[in-house]
Amino acid sequence: MDCVSPILDVTTRLWYCTAKRAVYIRHLPQNLNSLRTAMEELKNLYEDVKERVEREEKLQKKCTHVVDGWLRNVEAMEEQVKEILAKGDEEIQKKYLGTCCPKNCGASYNLGKMVLEKMDAVTVKKTEGSNFSVVAEPLPSPPVMERQLDKTVGQDLLFGKVWKWLQDGGEQVSSIGLYGMGGVGKTTLLTRINNELLKTRLEFDAVIWVTVSRPANVEKVQRVLFNKVEIPQDKWEGRSEDERAEEIFNVLKTKKFVLLLDDIWERLDLSKVGIPPLNPQDKLKMVLTTRSKDVCQDMEVTESIEVNCLPWEDAFALFQTKVGADTINSHPDIPKLAEMVAKECCGLPLALITIGRAMAGTKTPEEWEKKIQMLKNYPAKFPGMENHLFSRLAFSYDRLPDEAIKSCFLYCSLFPEDYEISHRNLIQLWIGEGFLDEYDNIQEARYQGEEVIKSLQLACLLENGRSRLDKKDEYSKMHDVIRDMALWLARENGKKKNKFVVKDGVESIRAQEVEKWKETQRISLWDTNIEELGEPPYFPNMETFLASRKFIRSFPNRFFTNMPIIRVLDLSNNFELTELPMEIGNLVTLQYLNLSGLSIKYLPMELKNLKKLRCLILNDMYLLKSLPSQMVSSLSSLQLFSMYRTIVGSDFTGDHEGKLLEELEQLEHIDDISINLTSVSTIQTLFNSHKLQRSTRWLQLVCKRMNLVQLSLYIETLRITNCVELQDVKINFEKEVVVYSKFPRHQCLNNLCDVEIFGCHKLLNLTWLIYAPNLQLLSVEFCESMEKVIDDERSEVLEIVEVDHLGVFSRLVSLTLVYLPKLRSIHGRALLFPSLRHILMLGCSSLRKLPFDSNIGVSKKLEKIMGDQEWWDGLDWENQTIMHNLTPYFQPSKI
C-alpha cells in the first residue's frame, strides 16, 4: 500500500491539471463574453470617474495621483482586452469540422487562462474605481502672487543687477539687501522683482512676500508662511513658536523658494521663524529692503545694494507727471521754475511725488517763486535720512491750509505703523480733541472731517486703505516715512521726544519711563501694558490717552488721578479689561470717552461728573448689565452717544432701553445716537419722539413682536434683525418732510447708506428703499417670504421713476441676498447700477434674472465676467454662490 499511494497522488494531480485545462478550453466562449461584459462595466465606471474629475477641475482642483494612475491603467487595460477578445473570436472559429474541439488545444488553453486572469484584473479595477470618495484636491496656492505696481521710473539698471543674481544664481549669492532712505523706491523695486518672477516662472516652488515693519515679529512672519506653504491646521493651532518653526522648516527644506522681506528695521532671526539656511546652489534665496545698511549686515546678506535717488532726467519726468501738464504749460516761466523745485527734491521719489502734487494747480510765476524760497529755507542738508527727508516733506505739511488740518494730520501718527485707520473713528477723535470745533452740529463736523481726510490724501500725506466692500466705513493709512515725519514734527523737530509717546507691542513699560512723560501731550499705547507704579503719575499737559487693542488687563493704581486737562480717553477693544478705574469719573475736562469692547459689567456712578463730555461710545459691550441711573442725562454737553451691538442687561425686556431713551431725550445738545432696541414699547418711544428720530444715525431693531416700522428720515445705518412678525416698513412724511424740506419727497431718506435685514420671515418687500438715493450697501438674509426687493407695480414707484431717471440703486456698491427662497425680482425694470462692485447671492432659488440694463451701466461688465443671459436663466441658484469683486475691471463712479 505504501508503494501505491505516491503513484495514485501523481495520477490524481495529472487528472486535475488535465481537467482544469479542459475547463479553460471548454468555457472559452462563455468567458470571453463575461470579459466583454466586465470590460463594458469598467468602461462605464471609467467615464463616470472621468466626468467627476472634469467637474472638479473646473472648480480649480487637480486630479489625485491615485485616480490619474487608475484612469491610465483602465485605458491600457481596454486595449489589452480588445486584443484578447479579437484573438478569442478568431480561436473559436478554428475547430475541427463538425466538432467542438479546437485545432490547437495549447493555444486555446493559453488564451482561456489569459481571459480568466484579465477578468480578475478587470474586477480589481472596478472595485478600486467604485471606492473613490475623492477624485481631486484643491490646487496649491500659486507660487507667486502678483502685487499692484505702477510704472516704475529709473530703476532698470538696479533691477537688472538683482534679476541676474536671481536668474543664474551668481553661485555665491544667496541673499541680497536693498538699503536706502525712506521713500527712495525700495518696495517698488521689490514689487517689480516679485511680479517678474510671476511672468518668467523661474525654477522656484514659491515666492514668499512678508512686510515685516517694526518691531520684527516672528509670529507675524510665521503666520504669512503658514498661509503660503499650506501647513495643516492641526499642526499649527495651539502650537508654540518653536513647534511652528519646526513645521515651517520641514516644509520649506524640500522647496526651492525666494523670500522677499520688505521694510525690515532690525535683525529678524530666520531660524526662529523656521527658514532653512539659505543656499544658492539649492536655489534658496532672499531679497530684503531696509533703510539701514547695518540691518543688511545684521541679516548677514551676501550682497548689499544701495538704492539711490533718481538721476535728473528721470526725477524731472516724475515731477512733471505729478504737477500736471496743465500747470507746467500755464506760463512760459514755470518750466524753468519747476526745474528749480525738482532739484530741491534731490531725486527722492517720495519727495518728488509729494511736492509735485502740492504744486499742482499753482499757475503763476509769483506763487512758484514764493514756494521755492520756502523750500530753500529748510536748514537740513543731508546729515541723515530722517532730517533730510523730513525737511523736504514738511513742505507739504506747511502748505496745509490751516492749523486745524495740520493738527488732524499730526494726530494720525498716534496709530501704529501700517495700521488702517477707520475714518469714522478718526473723525470722532478729532471732534473730541476740538479740531473741528467751529461746527456745532456733529454731522457737519463729520462732513468737514471727511474733507480734511480727502485733502490729506490729495497732499500724499495719507494713503487709501484696502477696499472693504462689506462695510460702509472707509479706511486710510500713513506711509511709514510720512508717519515718522509727522511724529518728528509733533515732537518739535525732534527736540521734545516725549511730547507724543507712541508704543506698540511693548510687553511692559517700566515706571522709570512713565516718569519721563510729565511733559507729554498725547500718549498712544497699542498692545502694551504698564507695570505697577510706586505713586500716581502726574500728567499736567496730557490731552490725549489712547490705549487700545486687546492687551491691557488693568492699569496701575490711581493711574488716572492727575490728568487736569485731558480731553480724550480711548480704552476700546481691551477685551480683558473687566473693571473701569473709578477715578476716570473725576476727569472733568474729558470730552471724548470710548469704552467699546471692554468686558466690564457696570459703569462707575462717578461718570456723572463728566459735564463736558461730548462723545460717549459704548459699542460691543456684551457683558454690560446696566447703566447708572441718571448717568446719561447728567452729561449735559453730550452730543454723540453710541451703543450699537450693546444690549444692556441682555434681557430683551426693554426696561433699560426705555430709561435710556428718556435720559437721551433730556439732553439739550444730543445730535448723534447709535443704539439697539429690542421691544415694541421702546421702538414706539423712539418713533414718537421727533428729537430722538432726528438724532438717531445708527439703529438696530431686534424685536420678535414688532409688525410695523415707521422709519426716521435721518437714519444713516439700519439693521433689522430677527423681527419675525415684521410685515412692512413705512415712512411718516407729514411732519418730517417739513423739517427735512431741503430734500425732495422722493429723496427723503437721503442719509440712508447702509441697510441690513436679517431673519424677518413675514417681510414681503423693501419698496421703501426707493426713497434712499444714496444707498451704498444692501444685505437681505433669511427672509423666507420676500418675493420682491422693490415692488415696481406700486404707485409710489411709478411716481419716482417719472421724477428720478437714474432710478434706485444708482449709488449701490454692495448687494447681498442670502436664502430668499421666494424672491422672484429685485426690480422689474432694467437698472444702471453704475457703482456696483460686489455681489453675493446664495439660496435664491426662484430668482432667474438680474435687473441689469443690457446696453448701459454695469451689466455688460457682469455678463462679460459671469456669463450670458442664457446662462443666467438656466442657473440653479439654490446650489450656487456668486461672489465677484468688479473693481479691477472698471472704474466705479465716485460715491
PDB file of C-alpha atoms in Angstrom, residues 144-379:
ATOM      1  CA  VAL A 144       3.854  83.865  -6.898  1.00  0.00           C
ATOM      2  CA  MET A 145       1.070  86.353  -6.089  1.00  0.00           C
ATOM      3  CA  GLU A 146       1.057  89.434  -8.316  1.00  0.00           C
ATOM      4  CA  ARG A 147       1.266  92.738  -6.442  1.00  0.00           C
ATOM      5  CA  GLN A 148      -0.044  96.094  -7.576  1.00  0.00           C
ATOM      6  CA  LEU A 149       2.631  98.201  -9.241  1.00  0.00           C
ATOM      7  CA  ASP A 150       2.562 101.500 -11.120  1.00  0.00           C
ATOM      8  CA  LYS A 151       5.002 102.086 -13.951  1.00  0.00           C
ATOM      9  CA  THR A 152       8.497 102.356 -12.484  1.00  0.00           C
ATOM     10  CA  VAL A 153      10.936 105.164 -13.278  1.00  0.00           C
ATOM     11  CA  GLY A 154      14.745 104.957 -13.332  1.00  0.00           C
ATOM     12  CA  GLN A 155      15.324 101.529 -11.724  1.00  0.00           C
ATOM     13  CA  ASP A 156      16.151  99.423 -14.773  1.00  0.00           C
ATOM     14  CA  LEU A 157      19.897  99.049 -14.134  1.00  0.00           C
ATOM     15  CA  LEU A 158      19.438  98.163 -10.480  1.00  0.00           C
ATOM     16  CA  PHE A 159      16.634  95.749 -11.299  1.00  0.00           C
ATOM     17  CA  GLY A 160      18.770  94.100 -13.966  1.00  0.00           C
ATOM     18  CA  LYS A 161      21.576  93.551 -11.470  1.00  0.00           C
ATOM     19  CA  VAL A 162      19.310  91.903  -8.886  1.00  0.00           C
ATOM     20  CA  TRP A 163      17.488  89.895 -11.545  1.00  0.00           C
ATOM     21  CA  LYS A 164      20.738  88.486 -12.927  1.00  0.00           C
ATOM     22  CA  TRP A 165      21.633  87.145  -9.500  1.00  0.00           C
ATOM     23  CA  LEU A 166      18.219  85.547  -9.118  1.00  0.00           C
ATOM     24  CA  GLN A 167      18.206  84.141 -12.633  1.00  0.00           C
ATOM     25  CA  ASP A 168      21.600  82.498 -12.980  1.00  0.00           C
ATOM     26  CA  GLY A 169      22.477  82.099  -9.351  1.00  0.00           C
ATOM     27  CA  GLY A 170      25.649  84.093  -9.129  1.00  0.00           C
ATOM     28  CA  GLU A 171      26.828  80.907  -7.404  1.00  0.00           C
ATOM     29  CA  GLN A 172      27.836  82.606  -4.136  1.00  0.00           C
ATOM     30  CA  VAL A 173      24.844  84.974  -3.803  1.00  0.00           C
ATOM     31  CA  SER A 174      22.069  83.608  -1.573  1.00  0.00           C
ATOM     32  CA  SER A 175      20.717  86.866  -0.171  1.00  0.00           C
ATOM     33  CA  ILE A 176      20.510  90.469  -1.297  1.00  0.00           C
ATOM     34  CA  GLY A 177      19.872  93.528   0.872  1.00  0.00           C
ATOM     35  CA  LEU A 178      18.402  96.658  -0.709  1.00  0.00           C
ATOM     36  CA  TYR A 179      19.016  99.631   1.550  1.00  0.00           C
ATOM     37  CA  GLY A 180      18.382 103.344   1.223  1.00  0.00           C
ATOM     38  CA  MET A 181      16.481 106.269   2.648  1.00  0.00           C
ATOM     39  CA  GLY A 182      12.753 106.169   3.137  1.00  0.00           C
ATOM     40  CA  GLY A 183      10.707 106.835   0.033  1.00  0.00           C
ATOM     41  CA  VAL A 184      13.534 106.052  -2.371  1.00  0.00           C
ATOM     42  CA  GLY A 185      11.724 103.164  -4.077  1.00  0.00           C
ATOM     43  CA  LYS A 186      12.931 100.011  -2.335  1.00  0.00           C
ATOM     44  CA  THR A 187       9.466  98.495  -2.006  1.00  0.00           C
ATOM     45  CA  THR A 188       8.716  99.410  -5.620  1.00  0.00           C
ATOM     46  CA  LEU A 189      11.836  97.571  -6.748  1.00  0.00           C
ATOM     47  CA  LEU A 190      10.975  94.538  -4.613  1.00  0.00           C
ATOM     48  CA  THR A 191       7.445  94.516  -6.065  1.00  0.00           C
ATOM     49  CA  ARG A 192       8.861  94.588  -9.579  1.00  0.00           C
ATOM     50  CA  ILE A 193      11.059  91.595  -8.725  1.00  0.00           C
ATOM     51  CA  ASN A 194       8.026  89.731  -7.352  1.00  0.00           C
ATOM     52  CA  ASN A 195       5.947  90.375 -10.465  1.00  0.00           C
ATOM     53  CA  GLU A 196       8.777  89.493 -12.823  1.00  0.00           C
ATOM     54  CA  LEU A 197       9.120  86.150 -11.050  1.00  0.00           C
ATOM     55  CA  LEU A 198       5.453  85.595 -11.857  1.00  0.00           C
ATOM     56  CA  LYS A 199       5.956  86.397 -15.552  1.00  0.00           C
ATOM     57  CA  THR A 200       9.117  84.378 -16.160  1.00  0.00           C
ATOM     58  CA  ARG A 201       8.355  81.452 -13.818  1.00  0.00           C
ATOM     59  CA  LEU A 202      11.947  80.680 -12.854  1.00  0.00           C
ATOM     60  CA  GLU A 203      12.508  77.324 -11.223  1.00  0.00           C
ATOM     61  CA  PHE A 204      11.197  78.268  -7.779  1.00  0.00           C
ATOM     62  CA  ASP A 205       8.438  76.401  -5.954  1.00  0.00           C
ATOM     63  CA  ALA A 206       7.319  79.512  -4.086  1.00  0.00           C
ATOM     64  CA  VAL A 207       7.893  83.247  -3.826  1.00  0.00           C
ATOM     65  CA  ILE A 208       7.002  84.449  -0.319  1.00  0.00           C
ATOM     66  CA  TRP A 209       6.381  88.132   0.419  1.00  0.00           C
ATOM     67  CA  VAL A 210       6.381  89.397   4.013  1.00  0.00           C
ATOM     68  CA  THR A 211       6.003  93.026   5.113  1.00  0.00           C
ATOM     69  CA  VAL A 212       7.950  92.950   8.372  1.00  0.00           C
ATOM     70  CA  SER A 213       7.802  96.574   9.685  1.00  0.00           C
ATOM     71  CA  ARG A 214       8.741  97.089  13.300  1.00  0.00           C
ATOM     72  CA  PRO A 215       9.078  95.591  15.734  1.00  0.00           C
ATOM     73  CA  ALA A 216      10.225  92.460  13.871  1.00  0.00           C
ATOM     74  CA  ASN A 217       7.600  89.946  14.927  1.00  0.00           C
ATOM     75  CA  VAL A 218       8.412  86.244  14.479  1.00  0.00           C
ATOM     76  CA  GLU A 219       4.784  85.189  14.951  1.00  0.00           C
ATOM     77  CA  LYS A 220       3.579  87.605  12.241  1.00  0.00           C
ATOM     78  CA  VAL A 221       6.111  86.261   9.740  1.00  0.00           C
ATOM     79  CA  GLN A 222       5.235  82.673  10.667  1.00  0.00           C
ATOM     80  CA  ARG A 223       1.554  83.398  10.019  1.00  0.00           C
ATOM     81  CA  VAL A 224       2.332  84.610   6.489  1.00  0.00           C
ATOM     82  CA  LEU A 225       4.383  81.477   5.825  1.00  0.00           C
ATOM     83  CA  PHE A 226       1.599  79.283   7.235  1.00  0.00           C
ATOM     84  CA  ASN A 227      -0.853  80.779   4.747  1.00  0.00           C
ATOM     85  CA  LYS A 228       1.605  80.385   1.880  1.00  0.00           C
ATOM     86  CA  VAL A 229       3.000  76.871   2.324  1.00  0.00           C
ATOM     87  CA  GLU A 230      -0.301  75.277   3.406  1.00  0.00           C
ATOM     88  CA  ILE A 231       0.641  73.632   6.680  1.00  0.00           C
ATOM     89  CA  PRO A 232      -2.230  71.505   8.085  1.00  0.00           C
ATOM     90  CA  GLN A 233      -4.335  73.388  10.645  1.00  0.00           C
ATOM     91  CA  ASP A 234      -3.914  70.690  13.293  1.00  0.00           C
ATOM     92  CA  LYS A 235      -0.161  71.116  13.142  1.00  0.00           C
ATOM     93  CA  TRP A 236      -0.453  74.871  13.730  1.00  0.00           C
ATOM     94  CA  GLU A 237      -3.202  75.885  16.134  1.00  0.00           C
ATOM     95  CA  GLY A 238      -2.173  75.758  19.767  1.00  0.00           C
ATOM     96  CA  ARG A 239       1.487  75.115  18.923  1.00  0.00           C
ATOM     97  CA  SER A 240       4.377  77.088  20.378  1.00  0.00           C
ATOM     98  CA  GLU A 241       6.578  79.387  18.337  1.00  0.00           C
ATOM     99  CA  ASP A 242       9.324  76.747  18.223  1.00  0.00           C
ATOM    100  CA  GLU A 243       6.909  73.997  17.128  1.00  0.00           C
ATOM    101  CA  ARG A 244       5.558  76.201  14.356  1.00  0.00           C
ATOM    102  CA  ALA A 245       9.101  76.993  13.258  1.00  0.00           C
ATOM    103  CA  GLU A 246       9.771  73.262  13.030  1.00  0.00           C
ATOM    104  CA  GLU A 247       6.713  72.699  10.823  1.00  0.00           C
ATOM    105  CA  ILE A 248       7.718  75.576   8.516  1.00  0.00           C
ATOM    106  CA  PHE A 249      11.268  74.233   8.309  1.00  0.00           C
ATOM    107  CA  ASN A 250      10.145  70.706   7.406  1.00  0.00           C
ATOM    108  CA  VAL A 251       8.039  72.070   4.546  1.00  0.00           C
ATOM    109  CA  LEU A 252      10.477  74.646   3.179  1.00  0.00           C
ATOM    110  CA  LYS A 253      13.546  72.401   3.298  1.00  0.00           C
ATOM    111  CA  THR A 254      12.061  70.417   0.407  1.00  0.00           C
ATOM    112  CA  LYS A 255      11.341  73.508  -1.728  1.00  0.00           C
ATOM    113  CA  LYS A 256      13.197  75.992  -3.893  1.00  0.00           C
ATOM    114  CA  PHE A 257      11.959  79.414  -2.864  1.00  0.00           C
ATOM    115  CA  VAL A 258      12.594  83.143  -2.872  1.00  0.00           C
ATOM    116  CA  LEU A 259      11.875  85.046   0.334  1.00  0.00           C
ATOM    117  CA  LEU A 260      11.054  88.744  -0.140  1.00  0.00           C
ATOM    118  CA  LEU A 261      11.192  90.685   3.152  1.00  0.00           C
ATOM    119  CA  ASP A 262      10.001  94.274   2.938  1.00  0.00           C
ATOM    120  CA  ASP A 263      10.624  97.095   5.422  1.00  0.00           C
ATOM    121  CA  ILE A 264      12.982  95.475   7.954  1.00  0.00           C
ATOM    122  CA  TRP A 265      14.122  97.732  10.781  1.00  0.00           C
ATOM    123  CA  GLU A 266      16.095  95.296  12.905  1.00  0.00           C
ATOM    124  CA  ARG A 267      17.544  91.804  12.786  1.00  0.00           C
ATOM    125  CA  LEU A 268      14.986  89.060  12.240  1.00  0.00           C
ATOM    126  CA  ASP A 269      16.222  85.615  13.308  1.00  0.00           C
ATOM    127  CA  LEU A 270      15.238  83.455  10.341  1.00  0.00           C
ATOM    128  CA  SER A 271      15.949  80.245  12.215  1.00  0.00           C
ATOM    129  CA  LYS A 272      13.323  81.171  14.834  1.00  0.00           C
ATOM    130  CA  VAL A 273      10.844  81.701  12.014  1.00  0.00           C
ATOM    131  CA  GLY A 274      11.672  78.297  10.530  1.00  0.00           C
ATOM    132  CA  ILE A 275      13.518  79.428   7.380  1.00  0.00           C
ATOM    133  CA  PRO A 276      16.152  76.847   6.304  1.00  0.00           C
ATOM    134  CA  PRO A 277      19.733  78.092   5.812  1.00  0.00           C
ATOM    135  CA  LEU A 278      19.933  79.976   2.521  1.00  0.00           C
ATOM    136  CA  ASN A 279      21.959  78.219  -0.157  1.00  0.00           C
ATOM    137  CA  PRO A 280      22.481  79.496  -3.738  1.00  0.00           C
ATOM    138  CA  GLN A 281      23.203  76.008  -5.056  1.00  0.00           C
ATOM    139  CA  ASP A 282      19.806  74.814  -3.791  1.00  0.00           C
ATOM    140  CA  LYS A 283      18.055  77.912  -5.143  1.00  0.00           C
ATOM    141  CA  LEU A 284      17.076  79.169  -1.686  1.00  0.00           C
ATOM    142  CA  LYS A 285      17.279  82.949  -1.892  1.00  0.00           C
ATOM    143  CA  MET A 286      16.242  86.080  -0.049  1.00  0.00           C
ATOM    144  CA  VAL A 287      15.858  89.731  -1.008  1.00  0.00           C
ATOM    145  CA  LEU A 288      15.135  92.271   1.721  1.00  0.00           C
ATOM    146  CA  THR A 289      14.596  96.018   1.944  1.00  0.00           C
ATOM    147  CA  THR A 290      15.663  98.264   4.795  1.00  0.00           C
ATOM    148  CA  ARG A 291      16.591 101.843   5.489  1.00  0.00           C
ATOM    149  CA  SER A 292      19.847 100.920   7.163  1.00  0.00           C
ATOM    150  CA  LYS A 293      22.957  99.244   5.796  1.00  0.00           C
ATOM    151  CA  ASP A 294      23.563  97.982   9.329  1.00  0.00           C
ATOM    152  CA  VAL A 295      20.454  95.816   9.053  1.00  0.00           C
ATOM    153  CA  CYS A 296      21.899  94.218   5.896  1.00  0.00           C
ATOM    154  CA  GLN A 297      24.968  93.320   7.898  1.00  0.00           C
ATOM    155  CA  ASP A 298      22.894  92.084  10.850  1.00  0.00           C
ATOM    156  CA  MET A 299      20.895  89.894   8.460  1.00  0.00           C
ATOM    157  CA  GLU A 300      24.192  88.570   7.033  1.00  0.00           C
ATOM    158  CA  VAL A 301      23.236  89.168   3.418  1.00  0.00           C
ATOM    159  CA  THR A 302      25.848  88.189   0.853  1.00  0.00           C
ATOM    160  CA  GLU A 303      25.281  91.308  -1.276  1.00  0.00           C
ATOM    161  CA  SER A 304      24.211  94.784  -0.090  1.00  0.00           C
ATOM    162  CA  ILE A 305      22.986  97.231  -2.709  1.00  0.00           C
ATOM    163  CA  GLU A 306      22.226 100.876  -2.085  1.00  0.00           C
ATOM    164  CA  VAL A 307      19.083 102.161  -3.746  1.00  0.00           C
ATOM    165  CA  ASN A 308      19.969 105.703  -4.767  1.00  0.00           C
ATOM    166  CA  CYS A 309      17.798 108.630  -5.740  1.00  0.00           C
ATOM    167  CA  LEU A 310      16.736 109.069  -9.347  1.00  0.00           C
ATOM    168  CA  PRO A 311      19.044 110.678 -11.923  1.00  0.00           C
ATOM    169  CA  TRP A 312      17.966 114.125 -13.016  1.00  0.00           C
ATOM    170  CA  GLU A 313      16.166 113.209 -16.229  1.00  0.00           C
ATOM    171  CA  ASP A 314      14.032 110.565 -14.509  1.00  0.00           C
ATOM    172  CA  ALA A 315      13.436 112.764 -11.465  1.00  0.00           C
ATOM    173  CA  PHE A 316      12.189 115.711 -13.504  1.00  0.00           C
ATOM    174  CA  ALA A 317       9.979 113.460 -15.627  1.00  0.00           C
ATOM    175  CA  LEU A 318       8.367 112.064 -12.474  1.00  0.00           C
ATOM    176  CA  PHE A 319       7.944 115.558 -11.017  1.00  0.00           C
ATOM    177  CA  GLN A 320       6.254 116.882 -14.156  1.00  0.00           C
ATOM    178  CA  THR A 321       3.866 113.943 -14.171  1.00  0.00           C
ATOM    179  CA  LYS A 322       2.691 114.779 -10.644  1.00  0.00           C
ATOM    180  CA  VAL A 323       2.454 118.555 -11.221  1.00  0.00           C
ATOM    181  CA  GLY A 324       0.469 118.024 -14.418  1.00  0.00           C
ATOM    182  CA  ALA A 325       0.958 119.357 -17.936  1.00  0.00           C
ATOM    183  CA  ASP A 326      -1.827 121.902 -17.443  1.00  0.00           C
ATOM    184  CA  THR A 327       0.123 123.602 -14.636  1.00  0.00           C
ATOM    185  CA  ILE A 328       3.557 123.264 -16.291  1.00  0.00           C
ATOM    186  CA  ASN A 329       2.292 124.884 -19.501  1.00  0.00           C
ATOM    187  CA  SER A 330       0.210 127.591 -17.842  1.00  0.00           C
ATOM    188  CA  HIS A 331       3.050 130.195 -18.100  1.00  0.00           C
ATOM    189  CA  PRO A 332       6.330 130.218 -20.102  1.00  0.00           C
ATOM    190  CA  ASP A 333       8.393 130.864 -16.932  1.00  0.00           C
ATOM    191  CA  ILE A 334       7.012 127.900 -14.973  1.00  0.00           C
ATOM    192  CA  PRO A 335       9.008 125.043 -16.661  1.00  0.00           C
ATOM    193  CA  LYS A 336      12.290 126.645 -15.513  1.00  0.00           C
ATOM    194  CA  LEU A 337      10.887 127.280 -12.037  1.00  0.00           C
ATOM    195  CA  ALA A 338       9.669 123.692 -11.953  1.00  0.00           C
ATOM    196  CA  GLU A 339      13.234 122.523 -12.591  1.00  0.00           C
ATOM    197  CA  MET A 340      14.388 124.538  -9.587  1.00  0.00           C
ATOM    198  CA  VAL A 341      11.774 122.945  -7.342  1.00  0.00           C
ATOM    199  CA  ALA A 342      12.502 119.437  -8.658  1.00  0.00           C
ATOM    200  CA  LYS A 343      16.234 119.895  -7.975  1.00  0.00           C
ATOM    201  CA  GLU A 344      15.435 120.709  -4.354  1.00  0.00           C
ATOM    202  CA  CYS A 345      13.994 117.196  -4.077  1.00  0.00           C
ATOM    203  CA  CYS A 346      17.401 115.662  -4.871  1.00  0.00           C
ATOM    204  CA  GLY A 347      15.810 112.863  -6.900  1.00  0.00           C
ATOM    205  CA  LEU A 348      13.942 111.339  -3.941  1.00  0.00           C
ATOM    206  CA  PRO A 349      10.791 109.764  -5.456  1.00  0.00           C
ATOM    207  CA  LEU A 350       8.540 110.279  -2.432  1.00  0.00           C
ATOM    208  CA  ALA A 351       9.540 113.938  -2.198  1.00  0.00           C
ATOM    209  CA  LEU A 352       9.042 114.408  -5.947  1.00  0.00           C
ATOM    210  CA  ILE A 353       5.579 112.895  -5.754  1.00  0.00           C
ATOM    211  CA  THR A 354       4.549 114.735  -2.586  1.00  0.00           C
ATOM    212  CA  ILE A 355       5.840 118.197  -3.572  1.00  0.00           C
ATOM    213  CA  GLY A 356       4.810 117.752  -7.208  1.00  0.00           C
ATOM    214  CA  ARG A 357       1.218 117.140  -6.152  1.00  0.00           C
ATOM    215  CA  ALA A 358       1.395 120.060  -3.739  1.00  0.00           C
ATOM    216  CA  MET A 359       2.450 122.351  -6.620  1.00  0.00           C
ATOM    217  CA  ALA A 360      -0.323 121.113  -8.914  1.00  0.00           C
ATOM    218  CA  GLY A 361      -2.636 124.000  -9.650  1.00  0.00           C
ATOM    219  CA  THR A 362      -0.018 126.681  -8.856  1.00  0.00           C
ATOM    220  CA  LYS A 363      -0.222 128.616 -12.124  1.00  0.00           C
ATOM    221  CA  THR A 364       1.558 131.942 -11.573  1.00  0.00           C
ATOM    222  CA  PRO A 365       5.360 132.517 -11.512  1.00  0.00           C
ATOM    223  CA  GLU A 366       4.984 134.589  -8.336  1.00  0.00           C
ATOM    224  CA  GLU A 367       3.485 131.658  -6.447  1.00  0.00           C
ATOM    225  CA  TRP A 368       6.247 129.368  -7.694  1.00  0.00           C
ATOM    226  CA  GLU A 369       8.977 131.800  -6.603  1.00  0.00           C
ATOM    227  CA  LYS A 370       7.396 132.140  -3.169  1.00  0.00           C
ATOM    228  CA  LYS A 371       7.230 128.366  -2.700  1.00  0.00           C
ATOM    229  CA  ILE A 372      10.823 127.941  -3.931  1.00  0.00           C
ATOM    230  CA  GLN A 373      12.019 130.328  -1.242  1.00  0.00           C
ATOM    231  CA  MET A 374      10.036 128.433   1.377  1.00  0.00           C
ATOM    232  CA  LEU A 375      11.613 125.191   0.212  1.00  0.00           C
ATOM    233  CA  LYS A 376      15.183 126.532   0.204  1.00  0.00           C
ATOM    234  CA  ASN A 377      14.862 127.945   3.701  1.00  0.00           C
ATOM    235  CA  TYR A 378      14.733 124.497   5.308  1.00  0.00           C
ATOM    236  CA  PRO A 379      18.081 124.005   7.030  1.00  0.00           C
TER     237      PRO A 379
END
